[in-house]
Structures are given as C-alpha cells and as structure tokens.
C-alpha cells in the first residue's frame, strides 16, 4: 500500500510516519519509483506497536526507538531485550540525595526473603529504594509494611506473565511479546489498581 | 527559616521554590520584613511531597498543582481527594479509535466477576479497555487471560492499602496518605514487577 493508505489504516498522520521512517523506527518501504514506496502489513503492525508504546505506555519516543532497535537486532539475547524494555519504563532516579541506608537495607532484605536475584545496578533497585526513602521522609512509614504484600502479589502474576510469553513460537514473537507485556502490562495493572481503589474506597469512605 | 535555608534542607533550588510559591503549590511564608519571609517545617514537608510526586511519581507539575489544591481544601470529601490523585496518574486516553466493543465487554465482565463498582466515566476504565484493545490489535491475545490474575492480585493489596491509610488519625493525614500511597505506590509496584521479571527471566532465559 502507499503511505496515504498506511496512514488511513493506522490512524497515524503521514508526516508522523515520515518522521518514524527518518528515525528508523519504521523500516523503509519497497521502492516502486524514485518518489514512491510501498508498505505492507509489517509496517502497519509496527506503527500500531509504536503508538501503543507512546499513547498507552507513555514511553518517550527516544526510548521507543531503543526498544524497537532491540526488536530489530535479531541476535540480541532475550535477556537483553527484556533489559531494554525495562529501561524504557524505569523512572529515572531523582537528582536528590541517595536513599537512606535504612531504605536500601529494607529493599535488600525484601529481595532476600523472596529469593530474587537481580543485577546490583538494576535501575528499578534504585527507584525502589528511593521510593521507600520518600515514604519515610514524608512521614508515611505505615505504608512501608505494604512492600511485602506488593512483592508477593507481583511475584504471582510475573510467573504467569513469563509462562504466557513462552507460549509464543519464535524468538522474534517472544521478544515482541515481552516488550508489549512489560510496558502495556504496567498500564493494565495501574488501571486495575485505580478501579479497585475506587470501588473499595467508595464503600469505605463515600460516607466520610 | 529563610528561603536559602529551606532550599538547603530540601535540596530544591531557590528559583524553583519561588516558582512553587508563585504557583500556590507552596503556601506563603510569614512576612518578617517587606522583602523577607520565614518558612517552617510545613514548607519543608510540602516541598518534599512535591519533589516526590514529580521525581518519583513522574506526575506533571500541572497535575501536582491540582493534587496539592485538593489537599489544601479541607472541606473536600476524601472520595474526591482520591479522585484527584487518580486523575493525576491516569494516562490520558490516546486520540486513536475507541476500544473495540470486545475489549469493553471484556473489561465489564471482569468488573462484574470481581464485584467492583466504579463510576462509568472513570478514566481508568477507558485506559484499561484501550490497553486490552491494543493487546488484540498487536496480536497479543495470549496476554489477555492475565487480566484476571492481575485483578485478583491487585484487589488483595488494595484492601491492605485502604486498611493502612485508615490507621491515620486526622482526615488531613488520611488525605495526604491516600495521595502519596496512590501515586508513589504505583512506582513501588512497577519497580517490584521489573525486579521480579528480571529475577525470574534470568532463570528462564539467560541461557537462551
């Protein structure tokens, strides 16, 4: 199909598609004349992926580019694919002081009690310790014991996520599924939490 | 304390503090002379809250303003406080086509099966249906059955969250706890999920 048709089917404006082509987010179409190219289903699918990551996953375009580059480099081990998806959604640590040693110790104790093994430089480790430290600094110590309940719940569905993704047939499909599942899964969980909070808090507090 | 001392203790630069004062994110200090004001612990605490929401919660400053305005209006019922915190972290729905009726039906069935009652215009409802629709459009139907596991896990810790927050003494403290717990709790859960994924996937896939 021509670029106008690709735009119509994907709902992405032509100038945006051209931008993605320039930035190598989208592979080039097949040249049919010096001024024209033809695009296929792979382009449509890729466009949908980019828009889902940007619109629903709120991933900045520079990080989408990195995630897509990962999907396009076939020889990247799956574990590194996952690493790229993770970095795309990890909140960058604030410039503020390092988390208290109490917060870091709390996080380490949690990892040990659950038997989780992660690289010591995993960005999520810093974010987690920073957040625990923020709870303390903001006088919200009563929220810290929730950590264990969160970790237990998270571990349960993470095992199912990994199981679901391994049902895919090719390494390509698995990689794509990991990226989408990691990033859009976060949107899913956040939405469900907000709905559960609204429902439970309506019962508890609407009267207040 | 003077503004320079407030800056030193909070780690927030003086021009940023002045900006927050102009934008009413921070209540004015007590005038001690025509050109000077004195700030107290409440200012320090408020600054820490703003920075945690911005740096860790990744909440845009316009929405932080709305959340803070909620905390400052004492007569706002708690349920509306929660609504403000929710809107601050709800991802705005994409401009793309409305979610498929299949996705909407899937979400409605989920709410019914869990007995969750939410306002039909809850933004998280749209985000959830959009995300389910995106899974379908991206050929990731195998991830949709995970919805039930996510919902079950989420319901469990949400009940604990509400319990934890109700241990606070005054309506003021409860409201602040709800805001912090809702927004920073999301950061906490995301970080834990990334760590669990890294740990479990290392076992499964590092060899791949």
mmCIF file of C-alpha atoms in Angstrom:
data_model
loop_
_atom_site.group_PDB
_atom_site.id
_atom_site.type_symbol
_atom_site.label_atom_id
_atom_site.label_comp_id
_atom_site.label_asym_id
_atom_site.label_seq_id
_atom_site.Cartn_x
_atom_site.Cartn_y
_atom_site.Cartn_z
ATOM 1 C CA UNK A 1 0.000 0.000 0.000
ATOM 2 C CA UNK A 2 1.014 3.637 -0.432
ATOM 3 C CA UNK A 3 1.862 5.858 2.541
ATOM 4 C CA UNK A 4 -1.578 7.551 2.417
ATOM 5 C CA UNK A 5 -3.281 4.183 2.809
ATOM 6 C CA UNK A 6 -0.877 3.210 5.609
ATOM 7 C CA UNK A 7 -1.831 6.448 7.354
ATOM 8 C CA UNK A 8 -5.528 5.762 6.899
ATOM 9 C CA UNK A 9 -5.334 2.208 8.221
ATOM 10 C CA UNK A 10 -3.107 3.054 11.195
ATOM 11 C CA UNK A 11 -4.636 6.398 12.093
ATOM 12 C CA UNK A 12 -1.123 7.890 12.183
ATOM 13 C CA UNK A 13 -0.714 11.123 10.155
ATOM 14 C CA UNK A 14 1.580 10.956 7.078
ATOM 15 C CA UNK A 15 4.121 13.494 8.481
ATOM 16 C CA UNK A 16 4.428 11.366 11.631
ATOM 17 C CA UNK A 17 5.005 8.230 9.535
ATOM 18 C CA UNK A 18 7.701 10.082 7.572
ATOM 19 C CA UNK A 19 9.318 11.094 10.851
ATOM 20 C CA UNK A 20 9.341 7.479 12.053
ATOM 21 C CA UNK A 21 10.900 6.420 8.717
ATOM 22 C CA UNK A 22 13.652 9.045 9.052
ATOM 23 C CA UNK A 23 14.320 7.961 12.628
ATOM 24 C CA UNK A 24 14.457 4.260 11.661
ATOM 25 C CA UNK A 25 11.563 3.424 13.931
ATOM 26 C CA UNK A 26 9.873 2.042 10.825
ATOM 27 C CA UNK A 27 11.779 0.029 8.183
ATOM 28 C CA UNK A 28 11.804 1.647 4.699
ATOM 29 C CA UNK A 29 9.085 0.628 2.250
ATOM 30 C CA UNK A 30 9.823 -1.116 -1.012
ATOM 31 C CA UNK A 31 10.745 1.470 -3.678
ATOM 32 C CA UNK A 32 8.290 1.335 -6.570
ATOM 33 C CA UNK A 33 9.528 4.519 -8.270
ATOM 34 C CA UNK A 34 12.077 7.233 -7.355
ATOM 35 C CA UNK A 35 9.365 9.081 -5.393
ATOM 36 C CA UNK A 36 7.199 6.275 -4.179
ATOM 37 C CA UNK A 37 7.405 3.327 -1.849
ATOM 38 C CA UNK A 38 5.051 0.524 -0.969
ATOM 39 C CA UNK A 39 4.298 -0.564 2.572
ATOM 40 C CA UNK A 40 2.994 -3.854 3.927
ATOM 41 C CA UNK A 41 1.363 -5.414 6.968
ATOM 42 C CA UNK A 42 4.657 -5.393 8.855
ATOM 43 C CA UNK A 43 4.620 -1.580 8.667
ATOM 44 C CA UNK A 44 1.052 -1.412 9.886
ATOM 45 C CA UNK A 45 1.854 -3.692 12.789
ATOM 46 C CA UNK A 46 4.977 -1.743 13.706
ATOM 47 C CA UNK A 47 3.042 1.539 13.616
ATOM 48 C CA UNK A 48 0.443 0.092 15.976
ATOM 49 C CA UNK A 49 3.220 -1.001 18.323
ATOM 50 C CA UNK A 50 4.845 2.452 18.316
ATOM 51 C CA UNK A 51 1.531 4.186 19.002
ATOM 52 C CA UNK A 52 0.635 1.764 21.810
ATOM 53 C CA UNK A 53 4.006 2.346 23.487
ATOM 54 C CA UNK A 54 3.707 6.126 23.128
ATOM 55 C CA UNK A 55 -0.012 6.620 23.821
ATOM 56 C CA UNK A 56 -0.745 3.922 26.368
ATOM 57 C CA UNK A 57 2.711 3.120 27.722
ATOM 58 C CA UNK A 58 3.687 6.831 27.867
ATOM 59 C CA UNK A 59 7.177 5.822 26.755
ATOM 60 C CA UNK A 60 9.196 8.803 25.428
ATOM 61 C CA UNK A 61 9.931 8.455 21.708
ATOM 62 C CA UNK A 62 13.714 8.235 22.282
ATOM 63 C CA UNK A 63 13.153 5.158 24.417
ATOM 64 C CA UNK A 64 10.661 3.675 21.961
ATOM 65 C CA UNK A 65 13.462 3.958 19.405
ATOM 66 C CA UNK A 66 15.763 1.969 21.661
ATOM 67 C CA UNK A 67 13.124 -0.699 22.290
ATOM 68 C CA UNK A 68 12.425 -1.023 18.542
ATOM 69 C CA UNK A 69 16.143 -1.198 17.760
ATOM 70 C CA UNK A 70 16.273 -4.112 20.196
ATOM 71 C CA UNK A 71 13.449 -5.894 18.396
ATOM 72 C CA UNK A 72 15.216 -5.357 15.073
ATOM 73 C CA UNK A 73 18.567 -6.786 16.149
ATOM 74 C CA UNK A 74 17.820 -10.467 15.851
ATOM 75 C CA UNK A 75 20.975 -11.606 17.574
ATOM 76 C CA UNK A 76 20.231 -9.817 20.833
ATOM 77 C CA UNK A 77 19.679 -12.403 23.587
ATOM 78 C CA UNK A 78 16.201 -12.327 25.050
ATOM 79 C CA UNK A 79 17.528 -11.286 28.431
ATOM 80 C CA UNK A 80 18.902 -8.090 26.879
ATOM 81 C CA UNK A 81 15.609 -7.435 25.090
ATOM 82 C CA UNK A 82 13.946 -7.524 28.474
ATOM 83 C CA UNK A 83 16.592 -5.168 29.819
ATOM 84 C CA UNK A 84 15.775 -2.652 27.091
ATOM 85 C CA UNK A 85 12.055 -2.819 27.767
ATOM 86 C CA UNK A 86 12.784 -2.358 31.451
ATOM 87 C CA UNK A 87 14.936 0.696 30.970
ATOM 88 C CA UNK A 88 12.176 2.194 28.816
ATOM 89 C CA UNK A 89 9.740 2.176 31.724
ATOM 90 C CA UNK A 90 12.081 2.688 34.658
ATOM 91 C CA UNK A 91 11.634 6.069 36.158
ATOM 92 C CA UNK A 92 14.938 7.899 36.217
ATOM 93 C CA UNK A 93 16.149 8.379 39.762
ATOM 94 C CA UNK A 94 15.821 11.919 41.095
ATOM 95 C CA UNK A 95 18.833 14.163 41.492
ATOM 96 C CA UNK A 96 18.047 14.385 45.213
ATOM 97 C CA UNK A 97 20.168 12.692 47.891
ATOM 98 C CA UNK A 98 20.843 8.961 47.740
ATOM 99 C CA UNK A 99 18.254 6.798 49.517
ATOM 100 C CA UNK A 100 18.899 6.265 53.212
ATOM 101 C CA UNK A 101 20.842 3.193 54.141
ATOM 102 C CA UNK A 102 17.713 2.103 56.034
ATOM 103 C CA UNK A 103 15.704 2.117 52.787
ATOM 104 C CA UNK A 104 18.435 0.254 50.916
ATOM 105 C CA UNK A 105 18.650 -2.338 53.677
ATOM 106 C CA UNK A 106 14.856 -2.738 53.631
ATOM 107 C CA UNK A 107 14.939 -3.431 49.888
ATOM 108 C CA UNK A 108 17.826 -5.877 50.200
ATOM 109 C CA UNK A 109 16.014 -7.760 52.959
ATOM 110 C CA UNK A 110 12.936 -7.977 50.746
ATOM 111 C CA UNK A 111 14.902 -9.409 47.809
ATOM 112 C CA UNK A 112 16.494 -11.965 50.085
ATOM 113 C CA UNK A 113 13.241 -13.029 51.693
ATOM 114 C CA UNK A 114 11.708 -13.592 48.240
ATOM 115 C CA UNK A 115 14.847 -15.169 46.796
ATOM 116 C CA UNK A 116 15.034 -12.676 43.922
ATOM 117 C CA UNK A 117 18.399 -12.356 42.211
ATOM 118 C CA UNK A 118 18.939 -9.149 40.252
ATOM 119 C CA UNK A 119 21.942 -7.270 38.924
ATOM 120 C CA UNK A 120 23.149 -4.804 41.587
ATOM 121 C CA UNK A 121 22.909 -1.966 39.035
ATOM 122 C CA UNK A 122 19.273 -2.653 38.034
ATOM 123 C CA UNK A 123 17.647 0.800 37.744
ATOM 124 C CA UNK A 124 14.480 -0.496 39.423
ATOM 125 C CA UNK A 125 16.528 -1.227 42.528
ATOM 126 C CA UNK A 126 17.413 2.457 42.894
ATOM 127 C CA UNK A 127 13.861 3.561 42.154
ATOM 128 C CA UNK A 128 12.517 1.160 44.758
ATOM 129 C CA UNK A 129 14.946 2.308 47.465
ATOM 130 C CA UNK A 130 14.275 5.966 46.575
ATOM 131 C CA UNK A 131 10.552 5.406 46.917
ATOM 132 C CA UNK A 132 10.891 3.649 50.265
ATOM 133 C CA UNK A 133 13.108 6.540 51.408
ATOM 134 C CA UNK A 134 10.451 9.003 50.199
ATOM 135 C CA UNK A 135 7.766 7.231 52.247
ATOM 136 C CA UNK A 136 9.990 7.696 55.307
ATOM 137 C CA UNK A 137 10.841 11.333 54.538
ATOM 138 C CA UNK A 138 7.149 12.115 54.041
ATOM 139 C CA UNK A 139 6.131 10.561 57.350
ATOM 140 C CA UNK A 140 4.399 7.615 55.674
ATOM 141 C CA UNK A 141 6.209 4.823 57.491
ATOM 142 C CA UNK A 142 2.916 2.975 57.925
ATOM 143 C CA UNK A 143 2.906 2.315 54.145
ATOM 144 C CA UNK A 144 6.291 0.551 54.150
ATOM 145 C CA UNK A 145 4.981 -2.762 55.543
ATOM 146 C CA UNK A 146 2.851 -2.977 52.357
ATOM 147 C CA UNK A 147 6.059 -3.784 50.464
ATOM 148 C CA UNK A 148 5.843 -7.465 51.309
ATOM 149 C CA UNK A 149 2.227 -7.750 50.165
ATOM 150 C CA UNK A 150 3.089 -5.970 46.917
ATOM 151 C CA UNK A 151 6.082 -8.226 46.317
ATOM 152 C CA UNK A 152 4.082 -11.372 46.963
ATOM 153 C CA UNK A 153 1.279 -10.308 44.602
ATOM 154 C CA UNK A 154 3.721 -9.174 41.936
ATOM 155 C CA UNK A 155 5.668 -12.424 42.057
ATOM 156 C CA UNK A 156 2.487 -14.389 41.453
ATOM 157 C CA UNK A 157 1.496 -12.632 38.249
ATOM 158 C CA UNK A 158 5.054 -12.280 36.988
ATOM 159 C CA UNK A 159 5.346 -16.068 36.928
ATOM 160 C CA UNK A 160 2.162 -16.185 34.823
ATOM 161 C CA UNK A 161 3.472 -13.432 32.526
ATOM 162 C CA UNK A 162 6.631 -15.371 31.783
ATOM 163 C CA UNK A 163 4.624 -18.526 31.223
ATOM 164 C CA UNK A 164 2.263 -16.726 28.806
ATOM 165 C CA UNK A 165 5.121 -15.234 26.827
ATOM 166 C CA UNK A 166 6.938 -18.547 26.417
ATOM 167 C CA UNK A 167 3.902 -19.975 24.587
ATOM 168 C CA UNK A 168 4.965 -17.857 21.581
ATOM 169 C CA UNK A 169 6.666 -19.838 18.854
ATOM 170 C CA UNK A 170 9.658 -17.909 17.555
ATOM 171 C CA UNK A 171 12.289 -15.875 19.468
ATOM 172 C CA UNK A 172 11.008 -12.874 17.463
ATOM 173 C CA UNK A 173 7.484 -13.328 18.716
ATOM 174 C CA UNK A 174 8.687 -13.903 22.264
ATOM 175 C CA UNK A 175 10.749 -10.705 22.200
ATOM 176 C CA UNK A 176 7.821 -8.660 20.883
ATOM 177 C CA UNK A 177 5.523 -10.178 23.479
ATOM 178 C CA UNK A 178 7.980 -9.386 26.280
ATOM 179 C CA UNK A 179 8.209 -5.750 25.229
ATOM 180 C CA UNK A 180 4.454 -5.298 24.880
ATOM 181 C CA UNK A 181 3.669 -7.309 28.003
ATOM 182 C CA UNK A 182 6.187 -5.434 30.118
ATOM 183 C CA UNK A 183 5.215 -1.953 29.014
ATOM 184 C CA UNK A 184 1.468 -2.238 28.409
ATOM 185 C CA UNK A 185 1.122 -4.651 31.324
ATOM 186 C CA UNK A 186 2.136 -1.767 33.570
ATOM 187 C CA UNK A 187 -0.712 0.336 32.171
ATOM 188 C CA UNK A 188 -3.061 -2.581 32.764
ATOM 189 C CA UNK A 189 -2.010 -3.053 36.393
ATOM 190 C CA UNK A 190 -2.181 0.674 37.151
ATOM 191 C CA UNK A 191 -5.686 0.918 35.709
ATOM 192 C CA UNK A 192 -6.875 -2.109 37.641
ATOM 193 C CA UNK A 193 -5.444 -0.704 40.864
ATOM 194 C CA UNK A 194 -7.233 2.617 40.356
ATOM 195 C CA UNK A 195 -10.505 0.812 39.689
ATOM 196 C CA UNK A 196 -10.089 -1.439 42.739
ATOM 197 C CA UNK A 197 -9.254 1.608 44.876
ATOM 198 C CA UNK A 198 -12.288 3.474 43.611
ATOM 199 C CA UNK A 199 -14.567 0.533 44.260
ATOM 200 C CA UNK A 200 -13.214 -0.297 47.721
ATOM 201 C CA UNK A 201 -12.880 3.321 48.821
ATOM 202 C CA UNK A 202 -16.426 4.116 47.734
ATOM 203 C CA UNK A 203 -17.646 1.540 50.232
ATOM 204 C CA UNK A 204 -15.309 2.751 52.974
ATOM 205 C CA UNK A 205 -15.251 6.482 52.576
ATOM 206 C CA UNK A 206 -18.022 7.929 50.462
ATOM 207 C CA UNK A 207 -19.917 8.450 53.674
ATOM 208 C CA UNK A 208 -16.939 10.330 55.169
ATOM 209 C CA UNK B 1 13.962 29.690 58.452
ATOM 210 C CA UNK B 2 14.848 31.872 55.470
ATOM 211 C CA UNK B 3 14.334 30.705 51.901
ATOM 212 C CA UNK B 4 18.062 29.889 51.499
ATOM 213 C CA UNK B 5 17.892 27.540 54.472
ATOM 214 C CA UNK B 6 14.665 25.972 53.144
ATOM 215 C CA UNK B 7 16.488 25.369 49.866
ATOM 216 C CA UNK B 8 19.457 23.814 51.636
ATOM 217 C CA UNK B 9 17.346 21.493 53.775
ATOM 218 C CA UNK B 10 15.047 20.394 50.934
ATOM 219 C CA UNK B 11 17.624 20.249 48.149
ATOM 220 C CA UNK B 12 15.263 22.324 45.987
ATOM 221 C CA UNK B 13 16.907 25.377 44.337
ATOM 222 C CA UNK B 14 15.685 28.834 45.461
ATOM 223 C CA UNK B 15 14.292 29.800 41.999
ATOM 224 C CA UNK B 16 12.229 26.579 41.989
ATOM 225 C CA UNK B 17 10.888 27.358 45.465
ATOM 226 C CA UNK B 18 9.937 30.852 44.278
ATOM 227 C CA UNK B 19 8.159 29.312 41.312
ATOM 228 C CA UNK B 20 6.186 26.990 43.595
ATOM 229 C CA UNK B 21 5.262 29.988 45.788
ATOM 230 C CA UNK B 22 4.009 31.950 42.766
ATOM 231 C CA UNK B 23 2.003 28.934 41.583
ATOM 232 C CA UNK B 24 0.484 28.391 45.052
ATOM 233 C CA UNK B 25 1.964 24.923 45.304
ATOM 234 C CA UNK B 26 3.609 26.153 48.491
ATOM 235 C CA UNK B 27 1.779 28.375 50.998
ATOM 236 C CA UNK B 28 3.388 31.803 51.531
ATOM 237 C CA UNK B 29 5.909 32.178 54.357
ATOM 238 C CA UNK B 30 5.372 34.514 57.273
ATOM 239 C CA UNK B 31 6.466 38.059 56.334
ATOM 240 C CA UNK B 32 9.244 39.250 58.625
ATOM 241 C CA UNK B 33 10.079 42.385 56.636
ATOM 242 C CA UNK B 34 8.883 43.826 53.281
ATOM 243 C CA UNK B 35 11.491 41.717 51.490
ATOM 244 C CA UNK B 36 11.771 38.705 53.691
ATOM 245 C CA UNK B 37 9.657 35.781 54.780
ATOM 246 C CA UNK B 38 10.158 32.969 57.221
ATOM 247 C CA UNK B 39 9.370 29.332 56.422
ATOM 248 C CA UNK B 40 8.642 26.406 58.709
ATOM 249 C CA UNK B 41 8.509 22.634 58.810
ATOM 250 C CA UNK B 42 5.214 22.582 56.918
ATOM 251 C CA UNK B 43 7.024 24.167 53.947
ATOM 252 C CA UNK B 44 9.814 21.637 54.119
ATOM 253 C CA UNK B 45 7.334 18.791 54.229
ATOM 254 C CA UNK B 46 5.320 20.201 51.337
ATOM 255 C CA UNK B 47 8.476 20.631 49.240
ATOM 256 C CA UNK B 48 9.405 17.006 49.856
ATOM 257 C CA UNK B 49 5.931 15.947 48.780
ATOM 258 C CA UNK B 50 6.110 17.993 45.559
ATOM 259 C CA UNK B 51 9.541 16.603 44.672
ATOM 260 C CA UNK B 52 8.469 13.013 45.382
ATOM 261 C CA UNK B 53 5.417 13.383 43.135
ATOM 262 C CA UNK B 54 7.466 14.972 40.349
ATOM 263 C CA UNK B 55 10.673 12.929 40.564
ATOM 264 C CA UNK B 56 9.413 9.511 41.601
ATOM 265 C CA UNK B 57 5.756 9.674 40.613
ATOM 266 C CA UNK B 58 6.533 11.394 37.291
ATOM 267 C CA UNK B 59 3.414 13.489 37.783
ATOM 268 C CA UNK B 60 3.382 16.594 35.546
ATOM 269 C CA UNK B 61 3.577 19.811 37.576
ATOM 270 C CA UNK B 62 0.096 20.963 36.438
ATOM 271 C CA UNK B 63 -1.376 17.822 37.955
ATOM 272 C CA UNK B 64 0.748 18.130 41.115
ATOM 273 C CA UNK B 65 -0.863 21.553 41.476
ATOM 274 C CA UNK B 66 -4.302 20.019 41.277
ATOM 275 C CA UNK B 67 -3.424 17.316 43.807
ATOM 276 C CA UNK B 68 -1.994 19.901 46.229
ATOM 277 C CA UNK B 69 -5.032 22.138 45.788
ATOM 278 C CA UNK B 70 -7.102 19.123 46.828
ATOM 279 C CA UNK B 71 -5.016 18.631 49.964
ATOM 280 C CA UNK B 72 -5.397 22.308 50.816
ATOM 281 C CA UNK B 73 -9.190 22.426 50.524
ATOM 282 C CA UNK B 74 -10.149 20.955 53.845
ATOM 283 C CA UNK B 75 -13.804 20.542 53.033
ATOM 284 C CA UNK B 76 -13.210 18.230 50.066
ATOM 285 C CA UNK B 77 -14.618 14.758 50.860
ATOM 286 C CA UNK B 78 -11.997 12.052 50.932
ATOM 287 C CA UNK B 79 -13.553 10.308 47.953
ATOM 288 C CA UNK B 80 -12.894 13.402 45.834
ATOM 289 C CA UNK B 81 -9.319 13.610 47.132
ATOM 290 C CA UNK B 82 -8.819 10.090 45.848
ATOM 291 C CA UNK B 83 -10.368 11.082 42.534
ATOM 292 C CA UNK B 84 -7.822 13.889 42.155
ATOM 293 C CA UNK B 85 -4.904 11.606 42.919
ATOM 294 C CA UNK B 86 -6.281 9.119 40.417
ATOM 295 C CA UNK B 87 -6.608 11.637 37.630
ATOM 296 C CA UNK B 88 -3.020 12.709 38.280
ATOM 297 C CA UNK B 89 -1.717 9.253 37.411
ATOM 298 C CA UNK B 90 -4.267 8.126 34.848
ATOM 299 C CA UNK B 91 -2.727 8.005 31.427
ATOM 300 C CA UNK B 92 -4.741 10.187 29.082
ATOM 301 C CA UNK B 93 -6.521 8.036 26.528
ATOM 302 C CA UNK B 94 -4.971 8.139 23.068
ATOM 303 C CA UNK B 95 -6.625 10.023 20.228
ATOM 304 C CA UNK B 96 -6.819 6.737 18.315
ATOM 305 C CA UNK B 97 -10.123 4.918 17.681
ATOM 306 C CA UNK B 98 -12.366 3.930 20.580
ATOM 307 C CA UNK B 99 -11.608 0.500 22.074
ATOM 308 C CA UNK B 100 -13.357 -2.394 20.379
ATOM 309 C CA UNK B 101 -16.664 -3.458 21.849
ATOM 310 C CA UNK B 102 -14.997 -6.809 22.555
ATOM 311 C CA UNK B 103 -12.409 -5.088 24.781
ATOM 312 C CA UNK B 104 -15.079 -3.044 26.551
ATOM 313 C CA UNK B 105 -17.173 -6.173 27.135
ATOM 314 C CA UNK B 106 -14.096 -7.997 28.490
ATOM 315 C CA UNK B 107 -13.488 -5.203 30.996
ATOM 316 C CA UNK B 108 -17.147 -5.075 32.045
ATOM 317 C CA UNK B 109 -17.167 -8.829 32.594
ATOM 318 C CA UNK B 110 -14.052 -8.517 34.743
ATOM 319 C CA UNK B 111 -15.609 -5.798 36.925
ATOM 320 C CA UNK B 112 -18.715 -7.901 37.380
ATOM 321 C CA UNK B 113 -16.846 -11.064 38.239
ATOM 322 C CA UNK B 114 -14.902 -9.181 40.919
ATOM 323 C CA UNK B 115 -17.888 -7.192 42.135
ATOM 324 C CA UNK B 116 -16.163 -3.839 41.588
ATOM 325 C CA UNK B 117 -18.432 -0.812 41.350
ATOM 326 C CA UNK B 118 -16.930 2.237 39.647
ATOM 327 C CA UNK B 119 -18.297 5.374 38.027
ATOM 328 C CA UNK B 120 -18.906 4.686 34.325
ATOM 329 C CA UNK B 121 -16.752 7.716 33.419
ATOM 330 C CA UNK B 122 -13.690 6.633 35.471
ATOM 331 C CA UNK B 123 -10.672 7.449 33.266
ATOM 332 C CA UNK B 124 -9.004 4.164 34.272
ATOM 333 C CA UNK B 125 -11.905 2.297 32.674
ATOM 334 C CA UNK B 126 -11.100 3.795 29.269
ATOM 335 C CA UNK B 127 -7.385 3.211 29.706
ATOM 336 C CA UNK B 128 -7.997 -0.400 30.632
ATOM 337 C CA UNK B 129 -10.266 -1.073 27.634
ATOM 338 C CA UNK B 130 -7.810 0.740 25.324
ATOM 339 C CA UNK B 131 -4.979 -1.428 26.579
ATOM 340 C CA UNK B 132 -6.939 -4.648 26.147
ATOM 341 C CA UNK B 133 -7.828 -3.482 22.610
ATOM 342 C CA UNK B 134 -4.139 -2.759 21.959
ATOM 343 C CA UNK B 135 -3.191 -6.294 23.024
ATOM 344 C CA UNK B 136 -5.684 -7.588 20.453
ATOM 345 C CA UNK B 137 -4.569 -5.214 17.689
ATOM 346 C CA UNK B 138 -0.943 -6.178 18.301
ATOM 347 C CA UNK B 139 -1.646 -9.901 18.091
ATOM 348 C CA UNK B 140 -1.060 -10.427 21.816
ATOM 349 C CA UNK B 141 -4.346 -12.153 22.626
ATOM 350 C CA UNK B 142 -2.471 -14.678 24.743
ATOM 351 C CA UNK B 143 -1.770 -11.898 27.282
ATOM 352 C CA UNK B 144 -5.444 -11.032 27.810
ATOM 353 C CA UNK B 145 -6.200 -14.016 30.103
ATOM 354 C CA UNK B 146 -3.648 -12.497 32.523
ATOM 355 C CA UNK B 147 -6.239 -9.801 33.328
ATOM 356 C CA UNK B 148 -7.938 -11.985 35.918
ATOM 357 C CA UNK B 149 -4.676 -12.794 37.706
ATOM 358 C CA UNK B 150 -3.735 -9.098 37.748
ATOM 359 C CA UNK B 151 -7.158 -8.127 39.097
ATOM 360 C CA UNK B 152 -7.048 -10.747 41.839
ATOM 361 C CA UNK B 153 -3.543 -9.687 42.946
ATOM 362 C CA UNK B 154 -4.418 -6.018 42.792
ATOM 363 C CA UNK B 155 -7.570 -6.459 44.837
ATOM 364 C CA UNK B 156 -5.590 -8.144 47.572
ATOM 365 C CA UNK B 157 -3.085 -5.352 48.113
ATOM 366 C CA UNK B 158 -5.648 -2.591 47.557
ATOM 367 C CA UNK B 159 -7.581 -3.842 50.561
ATOM 368 C CA UNK B 160 -4.361 -3.631 52.606
ATOM 369 C CA UNK B 161 -3.636 -0.140 51.254
ATOM 370 C CA UNK B 162 -7.002 1.148 52.376
ATOM 371 C CA UNK B 163 -6.565 -0.500 55.749
ATOM 372 C CA UNK B 164 -3.101 1.075 56.180
ATOM 373 C CA UNK B 165 -4.339 4.520 55.270
ATOM 374 C CA UNK B 166 -7.279 4.416 57.682
ATOM 375 C CA UNK B 167 -4.851 3.995 60.598
ATOM 376 C CA UNK B 168 -4.004 7.694 60.190
ATOM 377 C CA UNK B 169 -5.607 9.929 62.769
ATOM 378 C CA UNK B 170 -6.982 13.060 61.124
ATOM 379 C CA UNK B 171 -8.808 13.475 57.781
ATOM 380 C CA UNK B 172 -5.844 15.657 56.748
ATOM 381 C CA UNK B 173 -3.364 12.874 57.383
ATOM 382 C CA UNK B 174 -5.579 10.326 55.653
ATOM 383 C CA UNK B 175 -5.887 12.514 52.561
ATOM 384 C CA UNK B 176 -2.128 13.036 52.374
ATOM 385 C CA UNK B 177 -1.531 9.336 52.844
ATOM 386 C CA UNK B 178 -4.002 8.472 50.083
ATOM 387 C CA UNK B 179 -2.287 10.811 47.642
ATOM 388 C CA UNK B 180 1.204 9.572 48.458
ATOM 389 C CA UNK B 181 0.151 5.936 48.625
ATOM 390 C CA UNK B 182 -1.709 6.059 45.334
ATOM 391 C CA UNK B 183 0.978 7.839 43.363
ATOM 392 C CA UNK B 184 4.199 6.524 44.906
ATOM 393 C CA UNK B 185 2.632 3.095 45.397
ATOM 394 C CA UNK B 186 2.477 2.846 41.619
ATOM 395 C CA UNK B 187 6.224 3.480 41.413
ATOM 396 C CA UNK B 188 6.764 0.847 44.073
ATOM 397 C CA UNK B 189 4.699 -1.796 42.277
ATOM 398 C CA UNK B 190 6.320 -1.071 38.912
ATOM 399 C CA UNK B 191 9.806 -1.389 40.401
ATOM 400 C CA UNK B 192 8.937 -4.644 42.142
ATOM 401 C CA UNK B 193 7.498 -6.072 38.924
ATOM 402 C CA UNK B 194 10.657 -5.208 36.987
ATOM 403 C CA UNK B 195 12.816 -6.825 39.660
ATOM 404 C CA UNK B 196 10.636 -9.963 39.761
ATOM 405 C CA UNK B 197 10.747 -10.153 35.961
ATOM 406 C CA UNK B 198 14.496 -9.788 35.920
ATOM 407 C CA UNK B 199 14.938 -12.447 38.564
ATOM 408 C CA UNK B 200 12.503 -14.955 37.054
ATOM 409 C CA UNK B 201 13.553 -14.328 33.459
ATOM 410 C CA UNK B 202 17.223 -14.735 34.317
ATOM 411 C CA UNK B 203 16.451 -18.266 35.422
ATOM 412 C CA UNK B 204 14.289 -18.983 32.380
ATOM 413 C CA UNK B 205 16.027 -17.226 29.579
ATOM 414 C CA UNK B 206 19.578 -16.231 30.271
ATOM 415 C CA UNK B 207 20.640 -19.491 28.706
ATOM 416 C CA UNK B 208 18.579 -18.652 25.558
#
